[in-house]
Amino acid sequence: MESTSDIIILDEIHKYKKWKTLVKGFYDKFKDDRDITVTGSSRLDIYRRGGDSLQGRYHYYRLHPFTLAEVLGRKNNLIPSTAINFESTKESWKILNNLLKYGGFPEPFIAQDEKTARRWQNERIERMFREDIRDVEIIRDLGSMEILGSLLPEKASGLLSINSLREDLEVSHKAVTNWINLLEKFYYHFRIYPFSGKKIRSLKKESKIYLWDWSEIKNLGKLFENLVASHLLKLVHYLHDAEGYNIDLYFLRDTDGREVDFLITIGQKPWFAVEVKTQEKNIAKNLLYFAERLKIPYLYQVILEKNIDKRIGNIRLISADKFLSGLV
């Protein structure tokens, strides 16, 4: 290969049948003097799990939609189990509202045009069902699976009930479970599970569901919670993939119905908890309850309003744009 470049980028290479052999060849030949980046869609993630192993030849990074800190160009130095530094700017509130409206995927966010966003959203969903999924999986009832996909935006930011979806679709529990798992593999949605510990009586089986493209959600409260969930998931994936930390994202819910939206743990020890509110109201009592039970060092109540940053007891009430600007 005649080139003065010090990096080789292979995009969508998984469409080539023997792509792993090709990547191995590039790695073995150029590993000493060039960096190699392999990028692709969700199918690349699925294909890399099977067949010949590339173990020892690569590090796996998960790409996310744009987040507030990324758009601002922030390179925050985040040290797990320590306090996070938050600073807002004049642009942060406007950027947050654009993220809420257009989502974080590059095409609609950069265009910032409603027609472009609608067309991109429709094309993404159609391509996922008609091309991506069909290329790797045989689905006997693709129509019902598409209906399932259309139902999920209404379920976003809430507990996922397979039984409820099964009744709506009039199909088996197994079919819905398989479809949910498949849609998750293709990055349509992700799930967060409840944190379980000796000091709380948690519900272990129920998960909450969120969309990668949160702009599909119509309800503002659910949309805002989903956006925060996506920002926190990106933080978790970054600190795991790039820095090697044993870090997880959970929500808190016990058998008495007390709930807190998010908990970040390091080595299964709480780092910080987040409760999301569209308006500044009363302090979330459940934050205080779980903080006492689990010894959570940092507590945040994140508000979809401007110019809020104050402490009430151990809880920091903070505007969403300022909070999210401190992440990745």
Coordinates of N, CA and C in Angstrom, one line a residue, residues 97-312:
N97 N -31.8 22.2 23.4 CA -33.1 22.2 22.7 C -33.1 21.6 21.3
N98 N -32.0 21.9 20.6 CA -31.9 21.3 19.3 C -31.7 19.8 19.4
L99 N -31.0 19.3 20.4 CA -30.9 17.8 20.6 C -32.2 17.2 20.9
L100 N -33.0 17.9 21.7 CA -34.4 17.4 22.1 C -35.2 17.4 20.8
K101 N -35.1 18.3 19.9 CA -36.0 18.4 18.8 C -35.6 17.5 17.7
Y102 N -34.3 17.4 17.4 CA -33.8 16.7 16.2 C -33.1 15.4 16.5
G103 N -32.9 15.1 17.8 CA -32.1 13.9 18.2 C -30.6 14.1 18.0
G104 N -29.9 13.1 18.3 CA -28.4 13.2 18.2 C -27.7 12.6 17.0
F105 N -28.5 12.0 16.1 CA -27.8 11.4 14.9 C -27.4 12.6 14.0
P106 N -26.2 12.4 13.4 CA -25.6 13.5 12.7 C -26.5 14.2 11.6
E107 N -27.1 13.4 10.7 CA -27.8 13.9 9.6 C -28.9 14.9 10.0
P108 N -29.9 14.5 10.8 CA -30.9 15.4 11.2 C -30.5 16.5 12.1
F109 N -29.5 16.2 13.0 CA -29.0 17.3 13.9 C -28.3 18.4 13.2
I110 N -27.4 18.0 12.3 CA -26.7 19.0 11.5 C -27.6 19.8 10.6
A111 N -28.6 19.1 9.9 CA -29.5 19.8 9.0 C -30.4 20.8 9.8
Q112 N -30.9 20.4 11.0 CA -31.8 21.1 11.8 C -32.9 21.7 11.0
D113 N -33.5 20.7 10.2 CA -34.7 21.0 9.4 C -35.7 19.9 9.6
E114 N -36.9 20.3 9.9 CA -37.9 19.3 10.3 C -38.3 18.3 9.2
K115 N -38.3 18.8 8.0 CA -38.6 17.8 6.9 C -37.5 16.8 6.7
T116 N -36.3 17.3 6.8 CA -35.1 16.4 6.7 C -35.1 15.4 7.8
A117 N -35.5 15.8 9.0 CA -35.5 14.9 10.2 C -36.5 13.9 10.0
R118 N -37.7 14.3 9.5 CA -38.8 13.3 9.3 C -38.4 12.2 8.3
R119 N -37.9 12.7 7.2 CA -37.5 11.8 6.1 C -36.4 10.9 6.5
W120 N -35.4 11.4 7.2 CA -34.3 10.6 7.7 C -34.8 9.5 8.7
Q121 N -35.7 9.9 9.6 CA -36.3 9.0 10.6 C -37.0 7.8 9.9
N122 N -37.9 8.2 8.9 CA -38.6 7.2 8.2 C -37.7 6.2 7.4
E123 N -36.7 6.8 6.8 CA -35.7 5.9 6.0 C -34.9 5.0 6.9
R124 N -34.5 5.5 8.1 CA -33.8 4.7 9.0 C -34.6 3.5 9.5
I125 N -35.8 3.7 9.8 CA -36.6 2.6 10.3 C -36.9 1.6 9.2
E126 N -37.2 2.1 8.0 CA -37.5 1.2 6.9 C -36.3 0.4 6.5
R127 N -35.1 1.0 6.5 CA -33.8 0.3 6.2 C -33.5 -0.7 7.3
M128 N -33.8 -0.4 8.5 CA -33.5 -1.4 9.6 C -34.4 -2.6 9.4
F129 N -35.7 -2.5 9.1 CA -36.5 -3.6 9.0 C -36.4 -4.4 7.6
R130 N -36.3 -3.6 6.6 CA -36.3 -4.2 5.2 C -34.9 -4.6 4.7
E131 N -33.9 -4.1 5.3 CA -32.5 -4.5 4.9 C -31.7 -5.1 6.0
D132 N -31.4 -4.3 7.0 CA -30.4 -4.8 8.0 C -30.9 -6.1 8.7
I133 N -32.1 -6.1 9.3 CA -32.6 -7.2 10.0 C -32.7 -8.4 9.1
R134 N -33.3 -8.2 7.9 CA -33.6 -9.3 7.0 C -32.3 -9.9 6.5
D135 N -31.2 -9.2 6.5 CA -29.9 -9.7 6.0 C -29.3 -10.7 6.9
V136 N -29.7 -10.6 8.2 CA -29.0 -11.5 9.2 C -30.0 -12.4 9.9
E137 N -31.3 -12.2 9.8 CA -32.2 -13.0 10.5 C -33.5 -13.3 9.7
I138 N -34.0 -14.5 9.8 CA -35.2 -14.8 9.1 C -36.4 -14.6 10.0
I139 N -37.2 -13.6 9.7 CA -38.4 -13.2 10.5 C -39.6 -13.6 9.7
R140 N -40.4 -14.5 10.3 CA -41.6 -15.1 9.7 C -42.7 -14.0 9.6
D141 N -42.8 -13.2 10.7 CA -43.9 -12.2 10.7 C -43.3 -10.8 10.9
L142 N -42.7 -10.4 9.8 CA -42.0 -9.1 9.8 C -43.0 -7.9 10.0
G143 N -44.2 -8.1 9.6 CA -45.2 -7.1 9.7 C -45.5 -6.8 11.2
S144 N -45.7 -7.9 12.0 CA -45.9 -7.7 13.4 C -44.7 -7.1 14.1
M145 N -43.5 -7.5 13.7 CA -42.3 -6.9 14.3 C -42.3 -5.4 14.0
E146 N -42.7 -5.0 12.8 CA -42.7 -3.6 12.5 C -43.7 -2.8 13.4
I147 N -44.8 -3.5 13.6 CA -45.8 -2.8 14.5 C -45.3 -2.7 15.9
L148 N -44.5 -3.7 16.3 CA -43.9 -3.6 17.6 C -42.9 -2.4 17.7
G149 N -42.2 -2.2 16.6 CA -41.3 -1.1 16.6 C -42.0 0.2 16.7
S150 N -43.2 0.3 16.1 CA -44.0 1.5 16.1 C -44.6 1.8 17.5
L151 N -44.8 0.7 18.3 CA -45.3 0.9 19.6 C -44.3 1.3 20.7
L152 N -43.0 1.1 20.4 CA -42.0 1.3 21.4 C -41.8 2.8 21.8
P153 N -41.9 3.7 20.9 CA -41.8 5.1 21.3 C -42.7 5.5 22.4
E154 N -43.9 5.0 22.4 CA -44.9 5.3 23.5 C -44.4 4.6 24.8
K155 N -43.7 3.5 24.7 CA -43.2 2.8 25.9 C -41.9 3.3 26.5
A156 N -41.3 4.2 25.7 CA -39.9 4.7 26.1 C -39.9 5.4 27.5
S157 N -38.9 5.2 28.2 CA -38.7 5.8 29.5 C -39.6 5.2 30.6
G158 N -40.1 4.0 30.2 CA -41.0 3.3 31.2 C -40.6 1.9 31.3
L159 N -41.2 1.2 32.3 CA -41.0 -0.2 32.5 C -41.5 -1.0 31.2
L160 N -40.7 -2.0 30.8 CA -41.0 -2.8 29.6 C -41.8 -4.0 30.0
S161 N -43.0 -4.1 29.5 CA -43.9 -5.2 29.8 C -44.0 -6.1 28.6
I162 N -43.4 -7.2 28.6 CA -43.5 -8.1 27.4 C -44.9 -8.6 27.3
N163 N -45.6 -8.9 28.4 CA -47.0 -9.4 28.4 C -47.9 -8.4 27.8
S164 N -47.7 -7.1 28.1 CA -48.6 -6.1 27.5 C -48.4 -6.0 26.0
L165 N -47.2 -6.1 25.6 CA -46.9 -6.0 24.1 C -47.4 -7.3 23.4
R166 N -47.3 -8.4 24.1 CA -47.8 -9.7 23.5 C -49.3 -9.6 23.3
E167 N -50.0 -9.0 24.3 CA -51.5 -8.9 24.1 C -51.9 -7.9 23.0
D168 N -51.1 -6.8 22.9 CA -51.4 -5.8 21.9 C -51.2 -6.4 20.5
L169 N -50.2 -7.3 20.3 CA -49.8 -7.8 19.0 C -50.5 -9.1 18.8
E170 N -51.0 -9.8 19.8 CA -51.7 -11.1 19.7 C -50.7 -12.1 19.1
V171 N -49.5 -12.1 19.7 CA -48.5 -13.1 19.4 C -47.9 -13.7 20.6
S172 N -47.0 -14.7 20.5 CA -46.5 -15.4 21.7 C -45.5 -14.5 22.5
H173 N -45.4 -14.9 23.7 CA -44.4 -14.2 24.6 C -43.0 -14.4 24.0
K174 N -42.7 -15.6 23.5 CA -41.4 -15.9 23.0 C -41.1 -15.0 21.7
A175 N -42.1 -14.8 20.9 CA -41.9 -14.0 19.7 C -41.6 -12.5 20.1
V176 N -42.3 -12.0 21.0 CA -42.0 -10.6 21.4 C -40.7 -10.5 22.0
T177 N -40.3 -11.4 22.9 CA -39.0 -11.4 23.5 C -37.9 -11.5 22.4
N178 N -38.0 -12.3 21.4 CA -37.0 -12.4 20.4 C -36.9 -11.1 19.6
W179 N -38.1 -10.5 19.3 CA -38.1 -9.3 18.5 C -37.4 -8.2 19.3
I180 N -37.8 -8.1 20.6 CA -37.2 -7.0 21.4 C -35.7 -7.2 21.4
N181 N -35.2 -8.4 21.6 CA -33.7 -8.7 21.6 C -33.1 -8.3 20.3
L182 N -33.8 -8.6 19.2 CA -33.2 -8.3 17.9 C -33.2 -6.8 17.6
L183 N -34.2 -6.1 18.0 CA -34.2 -4.7 17.8 C -33.1 -4.0 18.7
E184 N -32.8 -4.6 19.8 CA -31.8 -4.0 20.6 C -30.4 -4.3 20.0
K185 N -30.2 -5.4 19.4 CA -29.0 -5.7 18.7 C -28.7 -4.7 17.5
F186 N -29.8 -4.3 16.9 CA -29.7 -3.3 15.8 C -29.8 -1.9 16.3
Y187 N -29.6 -1.6 17.5 CA -29.5 -0.3 18.1 C -30.8 0.6 17.8
Y188 N -31.9 -0.1 17.9 CA -33.2 0.7 17.9 C -33.5 1.2 19.3
H189 N -33.2 0.4 20.3 CA -33.5 0.7 21.7 C -32.4 0.1 22.6
F190 N -32.3 0.6 23.8 CA -31.5 -0.1 24.8 C -32.3 -0.2 26.1
R191 N -31.9 -1.1 27.0 CA -32.6 -1.3 28.2 C -31.7 -1.0 29.4
I192 N -32.3 -0.6 30.5 CA -31.6 -0.4 31.8 C -32.3 -1.2 32.8
Y193 N -31.5 -1.8 33.6 CA -32.0 -2.8 34.6 C -31.9 -2.3 36.0
P194 N -32.8 -2.7 36.9 CA -32.7 -2.2 38.3 C -31.5 -2.7 39.1
F195 N -31.0 -1.8 39.9 CA -29.8 -2.1 40.7 C -30.3 -3.0 41.9
S196 N -29.6 -4.1 42.2 CA -30.0 -4.9 43.3 C -28.9 -4.9 44.3
G197 N -29.3 -4.8 45.6 CA -28.3 -4.8 46.7 C -28.9 -5.4 47.9
K198 N -28.1 -5.7 48.9 CA -28.6 -6.3 50.1 C -29.5 -5.3 50.9
K199 N -29.3 -4.0 50.7 CA -30.0 -3.0 51.5 C -31.3 -2.5 50.9
I200 N -31.7 -3.0 49.7 CA -32.9 -2.6 49.1 C -33.6 -3.9 48.6
R201 N -34.9 -3.9 48.7 CA -35.7 -5.0 48.1 C -36.1 -4.6 46.6
S202 N -35.2 -4.9 45.7 CA -35.4 -4.5 44.4 C -36.2 -5.5 43.5
L203 N -36.7 -5.0 42.4 CA -37.3 -5.8 41.4 C -36.3 -6.2 40.4
K204 N -36.0 -7.5 40.3 CA -34.8 -7.9 39.5 C -35.1 -8.1 38.0
K205 N -36.4 -8.4 37.7 CA -36.6 -8.8 36.3 C -37.0 -7.7 35.4
E206 N -37.7 -6.6 35.9 CA -38.2 -5.6 35.0 C -37.1 -4.6 34.6
S207 N -37.1 -4.3 33.3 CA -36.2 -3.3 32.8 C -37.0 -2.1 32.3
K208 N -36.2 -1.0 32.1 CA -36.8 0.2 31.4 C -36.2 0.3 30.0
I209 N -37.0 0.8 29.1 CA -36.6 0.8 27.7 C -36.4 2.3 27.2
Y210 N -35.4 2.5 26.4 CA -35.1 3.8 25.9 C -34.7 3.7 24.4
L211 N -34.9 4.7 23.6 CA -34.6 4.7 22.2 C -33.3 5.4 21.9
W212 N -32.5 4.8 21.0 CA -31.3 5.5 20.5 C -31.7 6.8 19.8
D213 N -32.7 6.9 19.1 CA -33.2 8.1 18.5 C -34.4 8.6 19.3
W214 N -34.0 9.4 20.4 CA -35.0 9.9 21.3 C -36.0 10.9 20.7
S215 N -35.7 11.4 19.5 CA -36.6 12.4 18.8 C -37.9 11.8 18.4
E216 N -38.0 10.4 18.4 CA -39.2 9.8 18.0 C -40.3 9.9 19.1
I217 N -39.9 10.3 20.3 CA -40.8 10.3 21.4 C -41.5 11.7 21.4
K218 N -42.9 11.6 21.6 CA -43.7 12.8 21.6 C -43.9 13.5 22.9
N219 N -44.0 12.7 24.0 CA -44.2 13.2 25.3 C -42.9 13.9 25.8
L220 N -43.0 15.1 26.3 CA -41.8 15.9 26.6 C -41.1 15.2 27.8
G221 N -41.8 14.8 28.8 CA -41.2 14.2 30.0 C -40.4 13.0 29.7
K222 N -41.0 12.1 28.9 CA -40.4 10.9 28.4 C -39.2 11.1 27.5
L223 N -39.4 12.1 26.6 CA -38.3 12.5 25.7 C -37.1 13.0 26.5
F224 N -37.3 13.9 27.5 CA -36.2 14.4 28.3 C -35.5 13.3 29.1
E225 N -36.3 12.5 29.7 CA -35.6 11.4 30.4 C -34.8 10.5 29.5
N226 N -35.3 10.2 28.3 CA -34.6 9.4 27.4 C -33.3 10.0 26.9
L227 N -33.3 11.4 26.7 CA -32.1 12.1 26.3 C -31.1 12.0 27.4
V228 N -31.5 12.1 28.7 CA -30.5 12.0 29.8 C -30.0 10.6 29.9
A229 N -30.9 9.6 29.7 CA -30.4 8.2 29.7 C -29.4 8.0 28.7
S230 N -29.5 8.5 27.5 CA -28.6 8.3 26.4 C -27.2 9.0 26.7
H231 N -27.3 10.2 27.3 CA -26.0 10.8 27.7 C -25.3 10.0 28.8
L232 N -26.0 9.5 29.7 CA -25.4 8.7 30.8 C -24.9 7.4 30.3
L233 N -25.6 6.7 29.3 CA -25.1 5.5 28.7 C -23.8 5.7 27.9
K234 N -23.7 6.9 27.3 CA -22.5 7.2 26.5 C -21.3 7.4 27.5
L235 N -21.6 8.0 28.7 CA -20.6 8.1 29.7 C -20.1 6.8 30.1
V236 N -21.0 5.9 30.4 CA -20.7 4.5 30.9 C -19.9 3.8 29.8
H237 N -20.3 3.8 28.6 CA -19.6 3.1 27.5 C -18.2 3.7 27.3
Y238 N -18.1 5.0 27.4 CA -16.8 5.6 27.2 C -15.8 5.2 28.3
L239 N -16.3 5.3 29.5 CA -15.3 4.9 30.6 C -15.0 3.4 30.6
H240 N -15.9 2.6 30.1 CA -15.6 1.2 30.0 C -14.8 0.9 28.8
D241 N -15.1 1.3 27.6 CA -14.4 1.0 26.4 C -13.1 1.7 26.3
A242 N -13.0 2.9 26.7 CA -11.7 3.7 26.5 C -10.8 3.6 27.7
E243 N -11.4 3.6 28.9 CA -10.6 3.7 30.1 C -10.6 2.4 30.9
G244 N -11.4 1.4 30.6 CA -11.4 0.1 31.2 C -12.0 -0.1 32.5
Y245 N -12.9 0.9 32.9 CA -13.5 0.8 34.2 C -14.7 -0.2 34.2
N246 N -14.9 -0.8 35.3 CA -16.1 -1.7 35.5 C -17.2 -0.8 36.0
I247 N -18.0 -0.2 35.1 CA -19.0 0.8 35.3 C -20.3 0.4 34.7
D248 N -21.4 0.7 35.4 CA -22.7 0.3 34.9 C -23.7 1.4 35.2
L249 N -24.8 1.3 34.4 CA -25.9 2.2 34.5 C -27.2 1.4 34.9
Y250 N -27.8 1.9 36.0 CA -29.0 1.2 36.5 C -30.1 2.2 36.7
F251 N -31.3 1.7 37.1 CA -32.3 2.6 37.8 C -32.6 1.9 39.1
L252 N -33.2 2.7 40.0 CA -33.5 2.2 41.3 C -35.0 2.1 41.5
R253 N -35.4 0.9 41.9 CA -36.9 0.7 42.2 C -37.0 -0.5 43.2
D254 N -37.8 -0.3 44.2 CA -37.9 -1.3 45.2 C -39.4 -1.8 45.2
T255 N -39.6 -2.8 46.0 CA -40.9 -3.5 46.0 C -42.1 -2.6 46.5
D256 N -41.7 -1.5 47.1 CA -42.7 -0.6 47.6 C -43.0 0.5 46.6
G257 N -42.4 0.4 45.4 CA -42.7 1.4 44.4 C -41.8 2.7 44.4
R258 N -40.9 2.8 45.3 CA -40.0 3.9 45.3 C -39.0 3.8 44.1
E259 N -38.8 4.9 43.4 CA -38.0 4.8 42.2 C -37.1 6.0 42.0
V260 N -35.9 5.8 41.5 CA -35.0 6.9 41.1 C -34.6 6.6 39.7
D261 N -34.5 7.6 38.8 CA -34.3 7.3 37.4 C -33.0 6.6 37.1
F262 N -31.9 7.1 37.6 CA -30.6 6.5 37.2 C -29.6 6.4 38.4
L263 N -28.8 5.4 38.3 CA -27.7 5.2 39.2 C -26.5 4.7 38.4
I264 N -25.4 5.4 38.6 CA -24.1 5.0 38.0 C -23.3 4.3 39.1
T265 N -22.7 3.1 38.8 CA -21.9 2.4 39.8 C -20.5 2.1 39.2
I266 N -19.5 2.1 40.1 CA -18.2 1.7 39.7 C -17.9 0.5 40.6
G267 N -17.6 -0.7 39.9 CA -17.4 -1.9 40.6 C -18.6 -2.3 41.5
Q268 N -19.8 -2.0 41.1 CA -21.0 -2.2 41.8 C -21.2 -1.3 43.0
K269 N -20.3 -0.3 43.2 CA -20.5 0.6 44.3 C -21.1 1.9 43.7
P270 N -22.1 2.5 44.3 CA -22.7 3.7 43.8 C -21.7 4.9 43.6
W271 N -21.8 5.5 42.5 CA -21.0 6.8 42.3 C -22.0 8.0 42.4
F272 N -23.0 8.0 41.5 CA -24.0 9.1 41.7 C -25.3 8.7 41.2
A273 N -26.4 9.3 41.6 CA -27.7 9.0 41.2 C -28.4 10.3 40.6
V274 N -29.3 10.1 39.7 CA -29.9 11.2 39.0 C -31.4 11.0 38.9
E275 N -32.1 12.1 39.3 CA -33.6 12.1 39.1 C -33.8 13.2 38.1
V276 N -34.7 13.0 37.1 CA -35.0 13.9 36.0 C -36.4 14.5 36.2
K277 N -36.4 15.8 36.1 CA -37.7 16.5 36.2 C -37.8 17.6 35.1
T278 N -38.9 17.8 34.5 CA -39.1 18.8 33.5 C -39.2 20.2 34.1
Q279 N -39.6 20.3 35.4 CA -39.8 21.6 36.0 C -39.2 21.5 37.5
E280 N -38.8 22.6 38.0 CA -38.3 22.6 39.3 C -39.4 22.6 40.3
K281 N -39.5 21.5 41.0 CA -40.6 21.3 42.0 C -40.0 20.9 43.3
N282 N -40.6 20.0 44.0 CA -40.1 19.6 45.3 C -38.9 18.7 45.1
I283 N -38.1 18.6 46.1 CA -37.0 17.7 46.1 C -37.5 16.2 46.1
A284 N -36.9 15.4 45.3 CA -37.3 14.0 45.1 C -36.9 13.2 46.4
K285 N -37.9 12.9 47.2 CA -37.7 12.2 48.4 C -37.0 10.8 48.2
N286 N -37.4 10.2 47.1 CA -36.8 8.9 46.8 C -35.3 8.9 46.7
L287 N -34.8 10.1 46.2 CA -33.3 10.3 46.1 C -32.7 10.2 47.5
L288 N -33.3 10.9 48.4 CA -32.8 10.9 49.8 C -32.9 9.5 50.4
Y289 N -34.0 8.8 50.1 CA -34.2 7.4 50.7 C -33.1 6.5 50.2
F290 N -32.9 6.4 48.9 CA -31.9 5.5 48.4 C -30.5 5.9 48.7
A291 N -30.3 7.2 48.8 CA -28.9 7.7 49.2 C -28.5 7.2 50.5
E292 N -29.5 7.3 51.5 CA -29.2 6.8 52.8 C -29.0 5.3 52.9
R293 N -29.8 4.6 52.1 CA -29.8 3.1 52.2 C -28.5 2.6 51.5
L294 N -28.1 3.3 50.4 CA -27.0 2.7 49.6 C -25.7 3.5 49.7
K295 N -25.7 4.6 50.5 CA -24.5 5.5 50.7 C -24.1 6.0 49.3
I296 N -25.0 6.7 48.6 CA -24.6 7.2 47.3 C -23.9 8.6 47.5
P297 N -22.7 8.8 47.0 CA -21.9 10.0 47.3 C -22.5 11.3 46.7
Y298 N -23.0 11.2 45.5 CA -23.4 12.4 44.8 C -24.9 12.2 44.3
L299 N -25.7 13.2 44.5 CA -27.1 13.2 44.1 C -27.4 14.4 43.3
Y300 N -28.1 14.1 42.1 CA -28.5 15.2 41.2 C -29.9 15.2 40.9
Q301 N -30.6 16.3 41.0 CA -32.0 16.4 40.4 C -31.8 17.3 39.2
V302 N -32.0 16.8 38.0 CA -31.7 17.5 36.8 C -33.0 18.1 36.2
I303 N -33.0 19.4 36.0 CA -34.2 20.1 35.7 C -34.1 20.7 34.3
L304 N -35.2 20.6 33.5 CA -35.3 21.1 32.2 C -35.7 22.6 32.2
E305 N -34.9 23.4 33.0 CA -35.1 24.8 33.1 C -33.7 25.5 33.1
K306 N -33.7 26.7 32.7 CA -32.4 27.4 32.6 C -31.9 28.0 34.0
N307 N -30.6 28.1 34.1 CA -30.0 28.9 35.2 C -30.4 28.4 36.6
I308 N -30.4 27.1 36.8 CA -30.6 26.5 38.1 C -29.4 25.7 38.5
D309 N -28.9 26.0 39.7 CA -27.8 25.3 40.3 C -27.7 25.7 41.8
K310 N -28.3 24.8 42.6 CA -28.3 25.1 44.0 C -28.3 23.7 44.7
R311 N -28.0 23.8 46.0 CA -28.0 22.6 46.8 C -29.1 22.7 47.9
I312 N -29.8 21.6 48.0 CA -30.8 21.5 49.1 C -30.4 20.2 49.8

